[in-house]
Amino acid sequence: MKIIMFSVREDEKEAVKAWEERNNISVTTVGEDLSSANIDLVKGFDGLSIQQVTDLHDEAIYKKLADFKIKQISLRTAGYDVIDTEMAKKYKLTITNVPAYSPRSVAELVLTQTMRLIRHFPSLESHMAHGDFRWRGLVAREIHTLTIGIIGAGKIGSTSARLFHALGAEVIAYDPVRREELEAVLTYKESQKEVLEASDVVSLHVPIDLSTINLIDEEALNQMKPEAYLINAARGPVVDTEALINALEAGNLAGAALDTLTNEQGVFNQDLRKQELPDDLEKLMDRDNVLMTPHIGFYTTEAVRNMVDIGLNNTVEVLLNGKSENEVR
Ligand code: NAD
């Protein structure tokens, strides 16, 4: 069995090598994203693993893969919107993803950004960059005195809740699906509104779908306390960016930490030093109560290893058994 793996970053290579040795299966790695320009590289391989940001909605790609007798495409990511699932079906390609990889990776970023926000780091750092080392007015609150609101207590939300609970914070959550075992670390509320109204820090961990686009809009932001912080390490469109900028400018919110942004594609993980930034990003980055990170929540050694291992395991499962528990339907 031979597998070809596209979009392989340097930091994935060690995990790929270890997987090859454990499984005695050969994996050829390619740095570029899979596209119609390099599709012929797949010829002669049995399995295909990808992880890309560029779109794969070109029928010619699916046709070629079928011609090359490829049976599956394994994504090393949770999201699979780069794939045309109808095309995949037409050409009998089984698509798999990696639905969960180290929830700690994102939860620890959320904890880090919460601590940085409540200690006023964005403000302090911006003053210090200009030689102003005064701290008057920047008195911080301690984490164990705060109420942390989790919207969406799934894998990442519940892991974040456990971390905050361990530090003595009171954790409240809204999730239509309740898990009894979480009641040891958090208190469920009946509505999102109740969580927004009572929290000092609100952290979003919902999936993206039609019902969660702009979940945090002007009305929701108005329900938050003016001294509260908002954290979005879920997906950009969950927050209405314009409404957030307005709330920050009006002083209706103490600050925010964003690891994702609507329209982040083509911006995050790109070198834009010689280019103008999108307006909304520029406005957010100019503020001294906002922390931006370029969608790096997932980027830890453990999560990268999980994505490689699960992605390659899914490939083998489909090739050997024709199915996988991580099949995208
Ligand atoms: P999950 O499916 O385990 O949990 C999502 C939870 O949200 C579920 O419990 C669900 O019942 C709940 N939910 C759904 N709609 C809701 C709503 N309207 N209000 C409240 N709760 C709602 O997902 P997860 O693996 O924990 O991922 C959470 C988010 O984190 C996703 O958006 C995912 O894309 C994102 N994510 C970000 C990064 C990153 O690098 N920043 C990495 C991985 C995942």
Coordinates of C-alpha atoms and ligand atoms in Angstrom, one line a residue:
M1 CA 0.0 0.0 0.0
K2 CA 1.3 3.5 -0.9
I3 CA -0.1 6.7 0.3
I4 CA 0.5 10.2 -1.1
M5 CA 0.0 13.2 1.3
F6 CA -0.4 16.8 0.1
S7 CA 0.1 20.1 1.9
V8 CA 2.6 18.5 4.3
R9 CA 4.3 21.1 6.5
E10 CA 7.7 20.6 8.1
D11 CA 6.2 20.2 11.5
E12 CA 4.1 17.3 10.3
K13 CA 7.0 15.3 9.0
E14 CA 8.2 13.8 12.2
A15 CA 4.7 12.4 12.9
V16 CA 4.5 11.1 9.4
K17 CA 7.8 9.3 9.7
A18 CA 6.8 7.8 13.1
W19 CA 3.4 6.6 11.6
E20 CA 5.2 5.0 8.6
E21 CA 7.5 3.1 10.9
R22 CA 4.7 1.9 13.2
N23 CA 2.5 0.8 10.3
N24 CA 5.2 -0.3 7.8
I25 CA 3.4 1.6 5.1
S26 CA 5.1 4.0 2.7
V27 CA 4.0 7.7 2.7
T28 CA 5.2 10.2 0.1
T29 CA 4.8 13.8 1.2
V30 CA 4.2 16.8 -1.1
G31 CA 4.3 20.4 0.2
E32 CA 1.8 21.9 -2.2
D33 CA -2.0 21.7 -2.0
L34 CA -3.6 19.2 -4.3
S35 CA -4.9 21.0 -7.5
S36 CA -5.6 20.3 -11.2
A37 CA -2.0 21.4 -11.9
N38 CA -0.4 18.6 -9.8
I39 CA -3.1 15.9 -9.8
D40 CA -1.0 13.6 -11.9
L41 CA 1.3 13.1 -8.9
V42 CA -1.5 10.9 -7.4
K43 CA -1.1 8.3 -10.2
G44 CA 0.3 5.0 -9.0
F45 CA -0.7 5.6 -5.3
D46 CA -3.5 3.8 -3.4
G47 CA -4.3 6.3 -0.7
L48 CA -4.7 10.1 -0.7
S49 CA -4.4 12.4 2.3
I50 CA -4.9 16.2 2.1
Q51 CA -5.1 19.2 4.3
Q52 CA -5.6 22.3 2.3
V53 CA -7.2 25.7 2.2
T54 CA -7.7 25.9 -1.5
D55 CA -10.9 24.8 -3.0
L56 CA -11.4 21.4 -4.7
H57 CA -14.6 22.0 -6.6
D58 CA -13.3 21.2 -10.1
E59 CA -14.9 18.1 -11.6
A60 CA -11.7 17.3 -13.6
I61 CA -9.9 16.5 -10.3
Y62 CA -12.5 14.0 -9.2
K63 CA -12.6 12.4 -12.6
K64 CA -8.8 12.0 -12.7
L65 CA -8.8 10.5 -9.2
A66 CA -11.3 7.9 -10.3
D67 CA -9.2 7.2 -13.4
F68 CA -6.2 6.6 -11.1
K69 CA -8.4 4.1 -9.2
I70 CA -8.3 6.3 -6.0
K71 CA -11.1 5.3 -3.6
Q72 CA -10.9 7.9 -0.9
I73 CA -9.7 11.4 0.1
S74 CA -8.7 11.7 3.8
L75 CA -8.7 15.2 5.2
R76 CA -6.4 15.9 8.1
T77 CA -8.8 18.6 9.3
A78 CA -12.2 18.8 10.9
G79 CA -13.6 21.0 8.2
Y80 CA -14.3 19.6 4.7
D81 CA -15.8 22.5 2.9
V82 CA -13.0 22.5 0.3
I83 CA -14.5 19.2 -1.0
D84 CA -17.4 19.0 -3.4
T85 CA -19.2 16.1 -1.7
E86 CA -21.6 15.6 -4.6
M87 CA -18.6 15.2 -7.0
A88 CA -17.0 12.8 -4.5
K89 CA -20.2 10.8 -4.5
K90 CA -20.4 10.8 -8.3
Y91 CA -16.9 9.4 -8.6
K92 CA -17.3 7.0 -5.6
L93 CA -14.7 8.6 -3.4
T94 CA -15.1 8.1 0.3
I95 CA -14.3 11.3 2.2
T96 CA -13.0 11.2 5.8
N97 CA -12.0 14.0 8.2
V98 CA -10.5 14.3 11.7
P99 CA -13.4 15.5 13.8
A100 CA -11.5 15.9 17.0
Y101 CA -7.8 16.5 17.7
S102 CA -6.6 17.5 21.1
P103 CA -9.3 19.8 22.4
R104 CA -6.7 21.0 24.9
S105 CA -4.9 22.8 22.0
V106 CA -7.7 25.3 21.6
A107 CA -8.7 25.3 25.3
E108 CA -5.2 26.3 26.4
L109 CA -5.2 29.2 23.9
V110 CA -8.5 30.4 25.3
L111 CA -7.1 30.2 28.8
T112 CA -3.9 32.1 27.7
Q113 CA -5.9 34.9 26.0
T114 CA -8.3 35.2 29.0
M115 CA -5.3 35.6 31.4
R116 CA -3.7 38.2 29.0
L117 CA -7.0 40.1 28.7
I118 CA -7.8 40.3 32.4
R119 CA -4.2 41.4 33.1
H120 CA -4.6 44.2 30.4
F121 CA -1.7 42.9 28.4
P122 CA -2.8 44.4 25.0
S123 CA -2.9 47.9 26.7
L124 CA 0.3 47.4 28.7
E125 CA 2.2 46.1 25.7
S126 CA 1.1 48.9 23.4
H127 CA 2.0 51.5 26.0
M128 CA 5.4 49.9 26.7
A129 CA 6.2 49.7 22.9
H130 CA 6.2 53.5 23.1
G131 CA 8.3 53.8 26.3
D132 CA 5.3 54.3 28.6
F133 CA 5.8 51.9 31.6
R134 CA 3.1 53.3 33.8
W135 CA 0.4 50.9 35.1
R136 CA -2.0 53.3 36.8
G137 CA -5.6 52.3 36.0
L138 CA -4.7 48.9 34.8
V139 CA -5.6 47.0 37.9
A140 CA -6.5 43.4 37.2
R141 CA -9.1 41.0 38.5
E142 CA -8.0 37.5 39.6
I143 CA -9.3 34.5 37.7
H144 CA -10.9 32.8 40.7
T145 CA -13.2 35.8 41.2
L146 CA -14.6 35.7 37.7
T147 CA -17.6 34.0 36.0
I148 CA -16.6 32.4 32.8
G149 CA -19.4 31.7 30.3
I150 CA -19.1 28.9 27.8
I151 CA -21.4 28.9 24.7
G152 CA -21.2 25.4 23.4
A153 CA -19.9 22.9 25.9
G154 CA -18.8 20.2 23.4
K155 CA -15.3 18.8 23.2
I156 CA -13.4 22.2 23.3
G157 CA -15.9 24.1 25.4
S158 CA -16.0 21.4 28.1
T159 CA -12.2 21.2 28.1
S160 CA -12.0 25.0 28.5
A161 CA -14.5 24.7 31.3
R162 CA -12.4 22.1 33.2
L163 CA -9.3 24.4 32.9
F164 CA -11.2 27.4 34.3
H165 CA -12.9 25.4 37.0
A166 CA -9.5 24.0 38.1
L167 CA -8.3 27.6 38.6
G168 CA -11.3 28.4 40.9
A169 CA -13.4 30.4 38.4
E170 CA -17.2 29.9 38.4
V171 CA -18.1 28.4 35.0
I172 CA -21.5 28.7 33.5
A173 CA -22.6 27.3 30.1
Y174 CA -25.3 27.3 27.5
D175 CA -25.6 24.2 25.3
P176 CA -28.9 22.7 24.1
V177 CA -27.3 19.3 24.7
R178 CA -26.5 18.8 28.4
R179 CA -24.0 16.3 29.7
E180 CA -24.4 15.2 33.3
E181 CA -20.7 14.6 33.9
L182 CA -20.0 18.2 33.2
E183 CA -22.1 19.4 36.1
A184 CA -19.1 18.8 38.4
V185 CA -17.3 21.7 36.6
L186 CA -20.0 24.0 35.3
T187 CA -23.5 25.1 35.8
Y188 CA -25.9 24.9 32.8
K189 CA -28.1 27.9 32.2
E190 CA -31.4 27.8 30.3
S191 CA -30.4 30.3 27.6
Q192 CA -27.5 32.0 25.9
K193 CA -28.8 35.3 27.2
E194 CA -28.5 34.2 30.8
V195 CA -24.8 33.3 30.2
L196 CA -24.0 36.5 28.4
E197 CA -25.6 38.6 31.1
A198 CA -23.8 36.9 34.0
S199 CA -20.3 36.4 32.6
D200 CA -17.0 38.3 32.9
V201 CA -15.5 36.4 30.1
V202 CA -17.6 34.7 27.3
S203 CA -15.9 32.0 25.3
L204 CA -17.5 30.7 22.1
H205 CA -17.2 27.0 21.2
V206 CA -20.2 26.3 18.9
P207 CA -19.9 24.7 15.5
I208 CA -20.5 26.7 12.4
D209 CA -23.9 26.2 10.7
L210 CA -26.8 28.3 9.5
S211 CA -28.0 28.7 13.1
T212 CA -24.7 29.9 14.5
I213 CA -23.8 32.5 11.9
N214 CA -23.8 35.9 13.6
L215 CA -24.9 34.1 16.9
I216 CA -23.1 37.0 18.6
D217 CA -24.7 40.0 17.0
E218 CA -25.5 43.5 18.2
E219 CA -28.3 42.2 20.4
A220 CA -26.2 39.5 22.0
L221 CA -23.3 42.0 22.6
N222 CA -25.7 44.3 24.3
Q223 CA -26.6 41.5 26.7
M224 CA -22.9 41.3 27.9
K225 CA -21.6 43.4 30.8
P226 CA -19.6 46.4 29.6
E227 CA -16.6 45.2 31.7
A228 CA -16.8 41.7 30.1
Y229 CA -14.5 40.1 27.5
L230 CA -15.4 38.1 24.4
I231 CA -13.3 35.2 23.1
N232 CA -13.9 33.6 19.7
A233 CA -11.7 30.5 19.0
A234 CA -14.6 28.8 17.2
R235 CA -15.3 30.1 13.7
G236 CA -15.2 33.7 12.4
P237 CA -18.8 34.0 11.2
V238 CA -20.2 33.1 14.7
V239 CA -19.5 36.8 15.6
D240 CA -20.8 39.7 13.6
T241 CA -17.5 41.5 13.2
E242 CA -19.0 44.9 12.5
A243 CA -21.3 44.7 15.6
L244 CA -18.2 43.7 17.7
I245 CA -16.1 46.6 16.4
N246 CA -19.0 49.0 17.2
A247 CA -19.4 47.6 20.7
L248 CA -15.7 48.0 21.4
E249 CA -15.7 51.5 20.0
A250 CA -18.7 52.5 22.1
G251 CA -17.1 51.0 25.3
N252 CA -19.9 48.5 25.6
L253 CA -17.3 45.7 26.0
A254 CA -14.0 45.6 27.8
G255 CA -12.1 43.7 25.0
A256 CA -11.9 40.6 22.9
A257 CA -9.6 37.8 21.8
L258 CA -10.2 36.4 18.3
D259 CA -8.5 33.4 16.8
T260 CA -10.9 33.4 13.9
L261 CA -12.5 36.0 11.7
T262 CA -15.0 36.0 8.9
N263 CA -13.1 36.1 5.6
E264 CA -9.9 35.1 7.3
Q265 CA -9.1 33.0 4.2
G266 CA -6.2 34.5 2.2
V267 CA -5.2 36.5 5.3
F268 CA -4.4 34.2 8.2
N269 CA -1.2 32.1 7.8
Q270 CA -0.1 34.5 4.9
D271 CA 2.7 37.0 4.8
L272 CA 0.9 40.3 4.2
R273 CA 3.8 42.6 5.3
K274 CA 3.7 44.4 2.0
Q275 CA 0.0 44.5 1.6
E276 CA -2.9 46.4 3.1
L277 CA -4.9 44.5 5.7
P278 CA -8.7 44.1 5.4
D279 CA -10.5 47.0 7.0
D280 CA -12.1 45.1 9.8
L281 CA -8.8 43.3 10.8
E282 CA -7.0 46.6 10.7
K283 CA -9.6 48.2 13.0
L284 CA -9.4 45.3 15.5
M285 CA -5.6 45.2 15.5
D286 CA -5.4 49.0 16.1
R287 CA -7.3 48.6 19.3
D288 CA -5.4 48.2 22.6
N289 CA -8.1 45.9 24.1
V290 CA -8.1 43.3 21.3
L291 CA -5.9 40.2 20.9
M292 CA -5.8 38.7 17.4
T293 CA -4.2 35.3 16.6
P294 CA -4.2 33.8 13.1
H295 CA -6.3 30.7 13.7
I296 CA -3.6 29.0 15.7
G297 CA -5.7 27.3 18.4
F298 CA -5.2 23.9 16.9
Y299 CA -1.4 24.4 16.4
T300 CA 0.2 22.3 19.1
T301 CA 2.5 19.3 18.8
E302 CA -0.1 17.0 20.2
A303 CA -2.9 18.2 17.8
V304 CA -0.6 18.1 14.8
R305 CA 0.4 14.5 15.6
N306 CA -3.3 13.6 16.1
M307 CA -4.2 15.0 12.7
V308 CA -1.5 13.1 10.9
D309 CA -2.2 9.8 12.8
I310 CA -6.0 9.9 12.5
G311 CA -5.8 11.2 8.9
L312 CA -3.5 8.3 7.9
N313 CA -5.4 5.7 9.9
N314 CA -8.7 6.8 8.2
T315 CA -6.9 6.3 4.8
V316 CA -5.9 2.8 5.6
E317 CA -9.3 1.9 7.1
V318 CA -11.1 2.9 3.9
L319 CA -8.6 1.1 1.7
L320 CA -8.8 -2.1 3.7
N321 CA -12.5 -2.1 4.9
G322 CA -14.2 0.3 2.5
K323 CA -15.4 2.4 5.4
S324 CA -14.3 4.5 8.4
E325 CA -15.9 5.8 11.5
N326 CA -14.8 9.3 10.4
E327 CA -16.6 9.2 7.1
V328 CA -18.2 12.5 6.0
R329 CA -21.7 11.9 4.8
Ligands
NAD1 P1 -18.3 19.9 19.4 O1 -19.2 19.5 18.3 O2 -17.6 18.9 20.2 O3 -19.1 20.9 20.3 C1 -19.9 21.9 19.9 C2 -21.0 22.1 21.0 O4 -21.8 23.2 20.6 C3 -22.0 20.9 21.1 O5 -22.1 20.4 22.4 C4 -23.3 21.5 20.6 O6 -24.4 20.9 21.2 C5 -23.2 22.9 21.0 N1 -24.0 23.9 20.2 C6 -24.5 23.8 19.0 N2 -25.2 24.9 18.7 C7 -25.2 25.6 19.8 C8 -25.8 26.9 20.1 N3 -26.5 27.6 19.2 N4 -25.6 27.4 21.4 C9 -24.9 26.7 22.3 N5 -24.3 25.5 22.0 C10 -24.5 25.0 20.8 O7 -17.2 20.9 18.6 P2 -15.7 21.2 19.1 O8 -14.8 20.2 18.6 O9 -15.7 21.5 20.6 O10 -15.4 22.6 18.3 C11 -16.0 23.8 18.7 C12 -15.6 24.9 17.7 O11 -14.2 25.1 17.7 C13 -16.0 24.6 16.3 O12 -16.5 25.8 15.7 C14 -14.7 24.3 15.6 O13 -14.7 24.6 14.2 C15 -13.7 25.2 16.3 N6 -12.3 24.8 16.3 C16 -11.4 25.8 16.3 C17 -10.0 25.5 16.2 C18 -9.0 26.6 16.2 O14 -7.9 26.3 15.8 N7 -9.3 27.8 16.7 C19 -9.6 24.2 16.2 C20 -10.6 23.2 16.2 C21 -11.9 23.5 16.3

